[in-house]
CSV table of C-alpha atoms and ligand atoms in Angstrom, one decimal:
chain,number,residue,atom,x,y,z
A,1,UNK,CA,-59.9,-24.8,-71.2
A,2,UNK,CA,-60.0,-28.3,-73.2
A,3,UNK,CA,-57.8,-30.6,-71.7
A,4,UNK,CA,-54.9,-28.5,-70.3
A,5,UNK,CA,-53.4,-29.8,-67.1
A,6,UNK,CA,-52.7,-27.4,-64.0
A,7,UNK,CA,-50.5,-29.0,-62.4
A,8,UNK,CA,-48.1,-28.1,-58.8
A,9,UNK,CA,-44.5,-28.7,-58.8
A,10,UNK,CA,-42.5,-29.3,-55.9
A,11,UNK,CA,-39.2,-29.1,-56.1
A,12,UNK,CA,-36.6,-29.4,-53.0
A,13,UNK,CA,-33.8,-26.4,-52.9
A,14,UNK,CA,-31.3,-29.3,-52.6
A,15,UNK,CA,-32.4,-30.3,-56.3
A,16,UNK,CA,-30.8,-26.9,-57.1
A,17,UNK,CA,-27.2,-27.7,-54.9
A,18,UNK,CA,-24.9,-30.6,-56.3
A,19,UNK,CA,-22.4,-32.4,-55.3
A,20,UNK,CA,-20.1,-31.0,-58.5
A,21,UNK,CA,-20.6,-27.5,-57.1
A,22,UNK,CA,-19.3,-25.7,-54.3
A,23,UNK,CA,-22.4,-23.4,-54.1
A,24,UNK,CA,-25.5,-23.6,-52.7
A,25,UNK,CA,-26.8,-23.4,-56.1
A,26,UNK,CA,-25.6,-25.0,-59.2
A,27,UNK,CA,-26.1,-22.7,-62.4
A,28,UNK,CA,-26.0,-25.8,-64.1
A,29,UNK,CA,-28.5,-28.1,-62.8
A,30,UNK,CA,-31.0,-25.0,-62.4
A,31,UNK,CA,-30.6,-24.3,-66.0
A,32,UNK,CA,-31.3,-27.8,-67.2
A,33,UNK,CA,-34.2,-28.4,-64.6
A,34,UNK,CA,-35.3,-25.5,-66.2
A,35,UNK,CA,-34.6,-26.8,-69.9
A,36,UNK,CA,-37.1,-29.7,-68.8
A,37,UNK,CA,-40.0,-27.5,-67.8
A,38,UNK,CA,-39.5,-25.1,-71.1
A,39,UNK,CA,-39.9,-27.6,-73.6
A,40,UNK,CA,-42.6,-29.8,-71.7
A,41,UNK,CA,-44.6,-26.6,-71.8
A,42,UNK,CA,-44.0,-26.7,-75.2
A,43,UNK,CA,-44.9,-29.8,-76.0
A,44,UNK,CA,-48.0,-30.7,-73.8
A,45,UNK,CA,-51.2,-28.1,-72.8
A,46,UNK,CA,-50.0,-27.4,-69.5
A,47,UNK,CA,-50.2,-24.6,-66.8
A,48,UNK,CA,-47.3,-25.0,-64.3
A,49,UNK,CA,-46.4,-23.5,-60.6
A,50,UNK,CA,-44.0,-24.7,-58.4
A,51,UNK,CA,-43.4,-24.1,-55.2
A,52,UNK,CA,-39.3,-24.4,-54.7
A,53,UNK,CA,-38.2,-25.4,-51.5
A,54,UNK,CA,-34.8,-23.9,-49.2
A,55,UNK,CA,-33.3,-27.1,-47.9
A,56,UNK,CA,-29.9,-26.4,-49.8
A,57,UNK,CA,-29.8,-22.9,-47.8
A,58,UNK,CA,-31.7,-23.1,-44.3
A,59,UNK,CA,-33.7,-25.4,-42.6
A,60,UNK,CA,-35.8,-24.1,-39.7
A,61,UNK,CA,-35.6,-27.2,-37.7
A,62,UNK,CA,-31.2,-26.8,-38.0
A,63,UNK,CA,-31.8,-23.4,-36.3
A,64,UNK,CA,-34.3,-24.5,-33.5
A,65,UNK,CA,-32.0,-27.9,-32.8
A,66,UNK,CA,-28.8,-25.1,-32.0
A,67,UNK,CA,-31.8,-23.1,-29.4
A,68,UNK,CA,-32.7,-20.3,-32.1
A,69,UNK,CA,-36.0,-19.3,-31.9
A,70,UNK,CA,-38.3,-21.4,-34.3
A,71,UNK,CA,-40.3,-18.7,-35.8
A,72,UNK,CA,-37.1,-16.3,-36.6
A,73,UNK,CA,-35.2,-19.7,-38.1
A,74,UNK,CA,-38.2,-20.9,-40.2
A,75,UNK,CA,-38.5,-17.1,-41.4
A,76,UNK,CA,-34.9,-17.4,-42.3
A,77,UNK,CA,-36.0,-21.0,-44.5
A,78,UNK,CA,-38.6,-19.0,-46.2
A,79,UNK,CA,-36.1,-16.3,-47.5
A,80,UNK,CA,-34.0,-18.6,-48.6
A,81,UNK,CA,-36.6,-20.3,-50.7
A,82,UNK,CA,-37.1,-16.5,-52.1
A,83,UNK,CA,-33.3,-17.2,-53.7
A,84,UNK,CA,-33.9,-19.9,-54.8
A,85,UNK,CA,-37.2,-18.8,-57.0
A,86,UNK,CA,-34.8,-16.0,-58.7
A,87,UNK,CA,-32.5,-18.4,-60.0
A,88,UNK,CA,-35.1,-20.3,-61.5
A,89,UNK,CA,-36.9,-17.1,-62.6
A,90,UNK,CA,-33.8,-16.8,-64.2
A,91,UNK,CA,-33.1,-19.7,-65.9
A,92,UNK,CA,-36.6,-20.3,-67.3
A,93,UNK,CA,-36.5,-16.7,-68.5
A,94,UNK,CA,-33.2,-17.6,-70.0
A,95,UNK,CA,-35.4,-20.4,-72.0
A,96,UNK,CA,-37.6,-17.5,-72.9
A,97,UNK,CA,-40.7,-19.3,-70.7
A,98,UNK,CA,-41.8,-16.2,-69.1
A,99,UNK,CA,-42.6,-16.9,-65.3
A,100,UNK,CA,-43.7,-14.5,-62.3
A,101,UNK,CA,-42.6,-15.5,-58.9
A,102,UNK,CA,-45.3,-14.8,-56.2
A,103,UNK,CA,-44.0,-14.5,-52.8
A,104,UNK,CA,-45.8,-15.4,-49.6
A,105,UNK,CA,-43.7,-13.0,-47.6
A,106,UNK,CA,-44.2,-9.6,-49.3
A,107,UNK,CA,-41.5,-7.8,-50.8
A,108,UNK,CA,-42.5,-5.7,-53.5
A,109,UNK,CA,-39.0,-4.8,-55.0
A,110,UNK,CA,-38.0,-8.4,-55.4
A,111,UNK,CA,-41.7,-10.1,-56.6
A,112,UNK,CA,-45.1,-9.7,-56.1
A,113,UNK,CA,-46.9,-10.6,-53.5
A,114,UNK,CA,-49.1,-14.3,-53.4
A,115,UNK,CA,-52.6,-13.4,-54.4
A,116,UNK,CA,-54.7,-16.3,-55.8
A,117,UNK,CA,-56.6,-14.9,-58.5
A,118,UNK,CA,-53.5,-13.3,-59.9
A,119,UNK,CA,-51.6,-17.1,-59.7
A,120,UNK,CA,-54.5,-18.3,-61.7
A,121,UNK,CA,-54.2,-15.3,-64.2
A,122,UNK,CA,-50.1,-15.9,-64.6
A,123,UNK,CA,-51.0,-19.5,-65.7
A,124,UNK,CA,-54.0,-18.5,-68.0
A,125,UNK,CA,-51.7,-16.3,-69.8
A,126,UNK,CA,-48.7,-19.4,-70.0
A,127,UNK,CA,-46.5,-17.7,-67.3
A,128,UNK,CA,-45.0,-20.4,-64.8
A,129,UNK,CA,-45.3,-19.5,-61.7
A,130,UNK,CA,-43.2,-19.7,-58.8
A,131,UNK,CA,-44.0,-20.0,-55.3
A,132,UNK,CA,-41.5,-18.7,-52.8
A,133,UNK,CA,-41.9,-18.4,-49.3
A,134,UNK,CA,-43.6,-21.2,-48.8
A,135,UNK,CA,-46.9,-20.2,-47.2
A,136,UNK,CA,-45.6,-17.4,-45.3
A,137,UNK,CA,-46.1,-19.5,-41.8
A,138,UNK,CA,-42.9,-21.0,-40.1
A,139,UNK,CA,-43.5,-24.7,-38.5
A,140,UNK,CA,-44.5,-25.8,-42.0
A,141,UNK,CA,-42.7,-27.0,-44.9
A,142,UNK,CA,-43.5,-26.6,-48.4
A,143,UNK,CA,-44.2,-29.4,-49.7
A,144,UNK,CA,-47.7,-28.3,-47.5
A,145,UNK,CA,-47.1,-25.1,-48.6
A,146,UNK,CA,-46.9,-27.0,-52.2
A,147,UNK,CA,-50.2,-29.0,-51.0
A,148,UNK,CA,-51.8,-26.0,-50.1
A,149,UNK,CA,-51.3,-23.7,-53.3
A,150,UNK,CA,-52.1,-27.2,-55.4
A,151,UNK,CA,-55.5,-27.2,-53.6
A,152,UNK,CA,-56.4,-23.2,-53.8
A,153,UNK,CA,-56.0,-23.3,-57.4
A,154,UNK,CA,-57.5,-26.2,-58.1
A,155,UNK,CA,-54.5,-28.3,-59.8
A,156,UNK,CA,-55.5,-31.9,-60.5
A,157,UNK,CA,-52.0,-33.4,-59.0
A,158,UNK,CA,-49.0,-32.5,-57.5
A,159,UNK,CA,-46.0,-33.4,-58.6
A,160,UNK,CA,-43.0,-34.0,-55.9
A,161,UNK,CA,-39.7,-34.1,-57.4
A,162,UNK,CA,-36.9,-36.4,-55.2
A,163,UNK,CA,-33.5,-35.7,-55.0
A,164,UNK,CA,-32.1,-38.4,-53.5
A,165,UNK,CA,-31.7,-40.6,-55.9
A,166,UNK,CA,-34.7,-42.2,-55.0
A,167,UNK,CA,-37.9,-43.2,-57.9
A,168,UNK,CA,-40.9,-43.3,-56.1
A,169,UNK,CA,-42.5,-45.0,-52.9
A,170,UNK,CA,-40.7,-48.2,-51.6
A,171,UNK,CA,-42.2,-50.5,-49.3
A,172,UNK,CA,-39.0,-50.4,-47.4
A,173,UNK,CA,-36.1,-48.0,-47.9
A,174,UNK,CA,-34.2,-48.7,-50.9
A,175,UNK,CA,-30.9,-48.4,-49.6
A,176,UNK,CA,-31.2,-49.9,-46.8
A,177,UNK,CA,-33.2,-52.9,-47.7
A,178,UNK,CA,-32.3,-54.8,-50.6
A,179,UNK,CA,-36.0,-56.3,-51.2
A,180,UNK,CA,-37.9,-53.3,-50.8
A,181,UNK,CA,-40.3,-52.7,-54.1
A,182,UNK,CA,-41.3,-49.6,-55.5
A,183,UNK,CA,-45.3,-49.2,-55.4
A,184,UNK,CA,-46.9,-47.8,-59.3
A,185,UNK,CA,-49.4,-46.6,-57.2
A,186,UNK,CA,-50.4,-46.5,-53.3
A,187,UNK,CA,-53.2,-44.8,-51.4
A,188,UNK,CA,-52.7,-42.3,-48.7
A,189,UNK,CA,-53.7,-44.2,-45.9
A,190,UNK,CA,-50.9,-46.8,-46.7
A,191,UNK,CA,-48.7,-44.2,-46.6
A,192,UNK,CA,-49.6,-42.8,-43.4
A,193,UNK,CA,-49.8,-46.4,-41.8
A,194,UNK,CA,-46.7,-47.4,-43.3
A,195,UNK,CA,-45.0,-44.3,-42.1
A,196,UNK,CA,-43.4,-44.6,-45.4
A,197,UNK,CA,-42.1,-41.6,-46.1
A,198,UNK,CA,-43.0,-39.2,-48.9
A,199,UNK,CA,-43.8,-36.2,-47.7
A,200,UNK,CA,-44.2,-35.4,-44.3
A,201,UNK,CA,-47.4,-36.3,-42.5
A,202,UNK,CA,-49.0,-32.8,-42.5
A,203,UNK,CA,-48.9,-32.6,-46.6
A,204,UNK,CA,-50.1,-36.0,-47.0
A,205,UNK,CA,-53.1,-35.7,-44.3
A,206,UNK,CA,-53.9,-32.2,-46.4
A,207,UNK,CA,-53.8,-33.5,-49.9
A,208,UNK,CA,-55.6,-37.1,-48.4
A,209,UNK,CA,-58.5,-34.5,-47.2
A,210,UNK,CA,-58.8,-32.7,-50.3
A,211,UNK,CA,-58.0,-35.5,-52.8
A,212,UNK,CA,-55.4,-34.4,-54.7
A,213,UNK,CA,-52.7,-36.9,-55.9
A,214,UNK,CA,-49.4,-36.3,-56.0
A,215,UNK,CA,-46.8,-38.1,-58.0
A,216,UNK,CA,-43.5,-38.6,-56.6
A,217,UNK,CA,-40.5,-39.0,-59.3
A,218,UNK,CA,-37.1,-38.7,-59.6
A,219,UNK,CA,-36.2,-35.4,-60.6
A,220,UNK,CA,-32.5,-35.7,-60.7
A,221,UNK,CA,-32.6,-38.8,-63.5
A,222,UNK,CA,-32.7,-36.5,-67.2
A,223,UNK,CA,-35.3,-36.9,-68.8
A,224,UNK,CA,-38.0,-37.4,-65.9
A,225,UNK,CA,-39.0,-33.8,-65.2
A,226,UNK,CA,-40.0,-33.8,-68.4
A,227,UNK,CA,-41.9,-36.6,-68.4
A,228,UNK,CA,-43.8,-36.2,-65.4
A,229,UNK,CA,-44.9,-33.2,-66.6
A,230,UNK,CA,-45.8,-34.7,-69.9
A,231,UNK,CA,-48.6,-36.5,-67.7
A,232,UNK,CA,-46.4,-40.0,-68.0
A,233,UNK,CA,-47.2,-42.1,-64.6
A,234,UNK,CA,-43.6,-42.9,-63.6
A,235,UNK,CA,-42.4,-43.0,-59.8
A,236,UNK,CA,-45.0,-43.8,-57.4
A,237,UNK,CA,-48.9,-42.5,-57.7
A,238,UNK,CA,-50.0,-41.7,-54.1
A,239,UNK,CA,-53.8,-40.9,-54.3
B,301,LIG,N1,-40.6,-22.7,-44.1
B,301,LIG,C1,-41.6,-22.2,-43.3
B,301,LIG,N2,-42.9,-22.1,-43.7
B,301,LIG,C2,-43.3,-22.4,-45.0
B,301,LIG,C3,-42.3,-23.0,-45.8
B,301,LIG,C4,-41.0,-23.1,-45.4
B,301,LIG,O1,-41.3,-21.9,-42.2
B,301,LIG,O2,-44.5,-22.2,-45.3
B,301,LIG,C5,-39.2,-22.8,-43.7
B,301,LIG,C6,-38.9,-24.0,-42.9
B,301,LIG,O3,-38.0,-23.6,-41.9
B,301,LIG,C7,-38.2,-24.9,-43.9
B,301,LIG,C8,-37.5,-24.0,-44.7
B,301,LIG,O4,-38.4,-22.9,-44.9
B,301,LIG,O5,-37.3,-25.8,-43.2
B,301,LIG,C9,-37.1,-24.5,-46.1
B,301,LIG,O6,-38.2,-25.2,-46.7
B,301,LIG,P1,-38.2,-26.8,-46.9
B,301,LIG,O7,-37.4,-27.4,-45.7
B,301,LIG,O8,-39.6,-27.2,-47.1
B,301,LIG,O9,-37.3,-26.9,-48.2
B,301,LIG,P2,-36.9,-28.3,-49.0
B,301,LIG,O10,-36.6,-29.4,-48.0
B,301,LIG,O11,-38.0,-28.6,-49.9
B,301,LIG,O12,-35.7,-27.8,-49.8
């Protein structure tokens, strides 16, 4: 394999929304994320998946605070992460970067289902792959779900995209606090006993066990989803 990178990509459904749109997606924003990936892939030996989140549609925790029943409303987050993955199946294919999008909740018309050996086939043969459903499990997010798939194909990092305007790990929150500084690189138990939050605790604890960095950016500035998958260290390095 020489020196190619196999790297995770997690990337928040709101990433996909925008304030310019109306929609719960925005064709736009999808199609230049998308432009970044395409021609980092050309440009550096890389082997992508990412796992795309559903904030911008459901949350399960929305549904549970109005007395839904967890399980049925994180089901409904997962589907909507499944909506998301087409539109960026779309757009990357639209880039001519052919992707398969594995899903972790089976439904064979729309995508085929998660199967490990197959992910690691898609990216041997330069497809990107996409994660939807997260895991498959409700009570988790996926950024674990991210953590998870990072770990079972053996990617060297994960990359987690931000969207709220935010570069990287701050000693304090950035908006809030005028001093805070933004860390190059912090370990995983400062983040856990900082409570400073990059992910929640269950994805950090997961990638601290099976040390896998991630790399948190900020995927909304142009330019940066390129780079990060480039291999440049900008953001914060949590490892
Ligand atoms: N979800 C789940 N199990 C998983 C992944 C996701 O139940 O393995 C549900 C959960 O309800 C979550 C929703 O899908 O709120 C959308 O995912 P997430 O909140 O992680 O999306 P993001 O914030 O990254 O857009």
């Amino acid at each position: 394999m020489g020196d190619t990178r196999r790297v995770v990509l997690k990337m928040s459904g709101e990433a996909l929304a925008s304030a310019a749109s109306d929609e719960t997606i925005d064709a736009d924003v999808v199609e230049r994320l998308a432009g970044e990936i395409a021609e980092a892939r050309q440009h550096a030996d890389l082997q992508l998946a990412v796992m795309v989140g559903g904030g911008n549609i459901w949350r399960g925790t929305t549904g549970a605070g109005a007395g839904m029943d967890r399980a049925t409303s994180d089901t409904m987050g997962m589907l909507g992460t499944v909506i998301n993955a087409l539109a960026l199946q779309d757009a990357l294919e639209h880039q001519g970067q052919p992707t398969r999008v594995l899903t972790a909740v089976h439904m064979a018309e729309v995508a085929e289902p998660y199967i490990r050996r197959r992910a690691i086939r898609h990216l041997e043969k330069d497809r990107v792959v996409i994660f939807a459903a997260g895991m498959g499990n409700p009570y988790f997010t996926t950024d674990t779900s991210a953590a998870l798939r990072a770990a079972e194909i053996e990617a060297e990092m994960l990359l987690k995209g931000t969207h709220g305007g935010v570069d990287g790990v701050y000693s304090a929150d950035p908006k809030v606090d005028p001093n805070a500084v933004r860390f190059e690189s912090i370990s995983f138990m400062e983040v856990v006993a900082q409570d400073l939050r990059v992910m929640d605790l269950t994805a950090i604890t997961f990638c601290k066990d099976n040390a896998l960095p991630i790399l948190v950016f900020d995927l909304m500035e142009p330019g940066n989803l390129r780079r990060a998958l480039g291999g440049e260290h900008i953001g914060t390095l949590v490892r």
